[in-house]
Amino acid sequence: MTAPAAGHSVNPATPDVSNNHPPNFKTEFHPHKFGQQQPSCTALDSEPWHPFTSEGDYIFAMITVEAGLSAVQVDSLLRLIHCVGQGTASVTLLNDAGLHTTLDRAASQLTPISHLLPFLNFEITVPYKGDNMTFQVHVCPLWDWALDLLQNPSLVLHFVWDAQHLFKYDGEKYECFYIKLWTGDRWWDIQGYPVIARCANLPVNICDGEQYGGGCVMGWLPIAPELVKEERKIGYANFKCVIWHKAFYKLLKKVAKLSKVGYLHECYNNILQWLFPVILILSANYEELCPCPFCLVPLEKLWDLSKMYEMCTSAQHKEALAIYEDKKSAGKKKLKSLSLHPVKNVFWLVENLEPEQAASFEPLHSLHGGMGGKHMHEELKIVVNELGHEFETKLEEQVSAFPCWQGLAHFDTVIHITFSDGNKISLAGYQLLHMIHSYLQLDTLIGLDVQTEKTISMIENELLVFRDELKVFGFFNRLSLDCNDFLKGDNWNFPKAHLWKHVTHDIRSKGAVHNYSAQPNKKMHGPLKDAYQDHSNGKDVVGQILCVDHHQLAIKLIQACIDAENEHADHVTDDDGRIQDEEEVLNGNAKLGAPQQPTSLSGVETAHRDHRAFDGFHWKLEAFLNTCLPTYGYHLNEWIQLQGMHMVQEYWYLKVKYTSMVDWEVATDHLRCSPKFHGQQQYDCALIQLSETKTAFVQLIFLFTCRVVALDDIFHRALVQLLTAGTRVHRLDQDFDLIQFKAVSHAASIFIPMKSIIRGALLYPDPSYHGKFFIVEHIDGKMFLWMKQIGATGNGACRVSI
């Protein structure tokens, strides 16, 4: 099989020998392609806010929906606006009733089930102990929602129909990598069907985004009451399963039928597509599915990640149900051995859907809210408790002093415990650190947005390391007879200690874990809670909440149309008719921001007279310019002399762009060099190209530009403190791979070109040794892989044009 790549026919196994420079990337399409086309641009609507009378009415409705204003607040605000008079945007709405009428009219453009209510309300009846129990089910048909997406002009260009295998050339061979769902094996395996009509066809930034095309509430399933008299009874557990599957059928009914026969649909771009819906991913918290929804691991072996067990299949379930229907006693025994309920799975009705394959490892609940955020954190609190109040106080101070970093939550405390007497458990505590170290490695690796065979292999190897560390931890705890029950080794036989055993299979099958993370869905809980608090009267709350949710979806749809119109208007056409982007061009890979008042060289030295890094600032800068500028191609006829009154422009912010080692896309770091960022000093660190062959970590001290009149040019420079004396690193602890750097003195600060900054870095000052720092490699996958490369090569040099 061959696939086109950069104008050449490239064999998937080896690079094209006729080309001395094989392309870095290639895409291998499925042999049965089904109409992946480049549709022509569709004329945009000049009034995308329709059916609102004006854009002003739409903006007002959007604000009221987002703010959750009450009827009284809406009426008062409208009275105020009309008292102010007519401005640049007119508002024709008169009251809350008019607002809701217009919102209902806008919502009817989405899934036109009803002109007033977007959700259908069903009743399901389930027998239990001789009584029929009735439950309400609210659903919005899944298929109609999918067709809405296909009809939207802002999404039509983003739909992907064909399975792809992606490869990157590593200098010797092509290595397969996994990103989106359609790059996984599962999409490839079922490609006999031409389209999956769901948001999985859309890129992850749309699919997992908060705008139109992202997550959408499709139903409200009933929950059986938790009755004390029925607690822990198998019959009631089966009853709850029947309710769930019977309710979910209302959502899947049309999808199940069309998955077998297909549906001919004309999309917004006037292209006919024969659509077959399929469900590839089920993302949920599998805490109650014990021992494992994926394989037949024994309950007592959940902790052991070194062994493989038979995978669960629908055929096993159906066979067990057949035995149950024939003879209940034998069927119960068989179902119990498979940890199954005597209930037919509703997903069996959908063609090409194996529920056990669609079920996916979910990192939010399994890792951050499970293994790490719950179990290991609790173990850490116990260990700190045993070390005493003084140690706990010291730990809290160090946590509070941790440097800030964009996108990284900053905590002032991590331990809240009640102190009690107990034995010292130093051996178990040290072993717990081994476990935490391995967990962090796995958490970062699993969270990478792009997975290669190399990173998948790293996950598989580290899972075995974690298993060994967990086994030793359990051994140390069993040595202490008086140890708290929570620490006993057999308590690690819970599902979330085992589930990540299957993560590499999911990655190969369905792409990177962000495709099936519950994190985007978690964000939708807040608006639903707000709808309950702000728009319900406490009666029939489900219908009221879903009505508000559908109004919000209507707002998202109209906003998508307006964004498309604005994006089109924001582009300009030059004389040749080519489209140009008005975005400002960066100066190399760095851009300065937050400018301060210009000051003289003498003023800089005076303002920082107590900071040794600024000793001789004037003369050091002069020497630097005269020494280094010739190496950058500047021809100096004479020595550049800087006077004390020479002006420089200071900046407190730096944006650095670089190529990510995770997905090879452009990434951005936002660095601060400010004496008062949010009321506190923040002087970030960075990785720089120190020489042709060496990189180094530095701490920013002073960012500035300096104009040299003789050269009629402005130079972007930074005063920094080197944190890698001799550019060598010192591994403080081989057990935990702690990498420590020693800073040179402030008096030995140096100037560097701004373009020599490769990316930002987070370093934590060693609280025990002044002038020493630890690198924090887990701030993101990009830094993690960079540090792995440094460990593998011994330097981590990277050529950067400066």
PDB file of N, CA and C in Angstrom, residues 382 423 425 477-478 480-488:
ATOM      1  N   ILE A 382      -1.019  10.510  55.738  1.00  0.00           N
ATOM      2  CA  ILE A 382      -0.738   9.638  56.880  1.00  0.00           C
ATOM      3  C   ILE A 382       0.740   9.667  57.229  1.00  0.00           C
ATOM      4  N   ASN A 423       3.130   5.065  65.265  1.00  0.00           N
ATOM      5  CA  ASN A 423       4.517   4.638  65.074  1.00  0.00           C
ATOM      6  C   ASN A 423       5.123   5.348  63.874  1.00  0.00           C
ATOM      7  N   ILE A 425       6.860   5.520  60.405  1.00  0.00           N
ATOM      8  CA  ILE A 425       6.793   4.599  59.271  1.00  0.00           C
ATOM      9  C   ILE A 425       7.716   5.122  58.172  1.00  0.00           C
ATOM     10  N   ASN A 477       4.368  -1.956  54.624  1.00  0.00           N
ATOM     11  CA  ASN A 477       3.221  -1.683  55.476  1.00  0.00           C
ATOM     12  C   ASN A 477       2.801  -2.901  56.279  1.00  0.00           C
ATOM     13  N   ARG A 478       2.924  -4.073  55.703  1.00  0.00           N
ATOM     14  CA  ARG A 478       2.546  -5.293  56.425  1.00  0.00           C
ATOM     15  C   ARG A 478       3.518  -5.604  57.558  1.00  0.00           C
ATOM     16  N   SER A 480       4.403  -3.512  59.728  1.00  0.00           N
ATOM     17  CA  SER A 480       3.921  -2.769  60.899  1.00  0.00           C
ATOM     18  C   SER A 480       2.543  -3.285  61.281  1.00  0.00           C
ATOM     19  N   LEU A 481       2.480  -4.066  62.334  1.00  0.00           N
ATOM     20  CA  LEU A 481       1.218  -4.687  62.731  1.00  0.00           C
ATOM     21  C   LEU A 481       0.212  -3.667  63.218  1.00  0.00           C
ATOM     22  N   ASP A 482       0.718  -2.547  63.769  1.00  0.00           N
ATOM     23  CA  ASP A 482      -0.183  -1.528  64.301  1.00  0.00           C
ATOM     24  C   ASP A 482      -0.543  -0.478  63.258  1.00  0.00           C
ATOM     25  N   CYS A 483      -0.181  -0.766  61.999  1.00  0.00           N
ATOM     26  CA  CYS A 483      -0.379   0.228  60.948  1.00  0.00           C
ATOM     27  C   CYS A 483      -1.876   0.442  60.685  1.00  0.00           C
ATOM     28  N   ASN A 484      -2.213   1.615  60.297  1.00  0.00           N
ATOM     29  CA  ASN A 484      -3.588   1.932  59.940  1.00  0.00           C
ATOM     30  C   ASN A 484      -4.073   0.981  58.844  1.00  0.00           C
ATOM     31  N   ASP A 485      -5.358   0.580  58.906  1.00  0.00           N
ATOM     32  CA  ASP A 485      -5.891  -0.375  57.938  1.00  0.00           C
ATOM     33  C   ASP A 485      -5.757   0.116  56.506  1.00  0.00           C
ATOM     34  N   PHE A 486      -5.820   1.435  56.320  1.00  0.00           N
ATOM     35  CA  PHE A 486      -5.755   1.988  54.967  1.00  0.00           C
ATOM     36  C   PHE A 486      -4.443   1.643  54.273  1.00  0.00           C
ATOM     37  N   LEU A 487      -3.408   1.393  55.070  1.00  0.00           N
ATOM     38  CA  LEU A 487      -2.096   1.141  54.507  1.00  0.00           C
ATOM     39  C   LEU A 487      -1.855  -0.320  54.156  1.00  0.00           C
ATOM     40  N   LYS A 488      -2.761  -1.214  54.508  1.00  0.00           N
ATOM     41  CA  LYS A 488      -2.537  -2.623  54.230  1.00  0.00           C
ATOM     42  C   LYS A 488      -2.525  -2.872  52.729  1.00  0.00           C
TER      43      LYS A 488
END
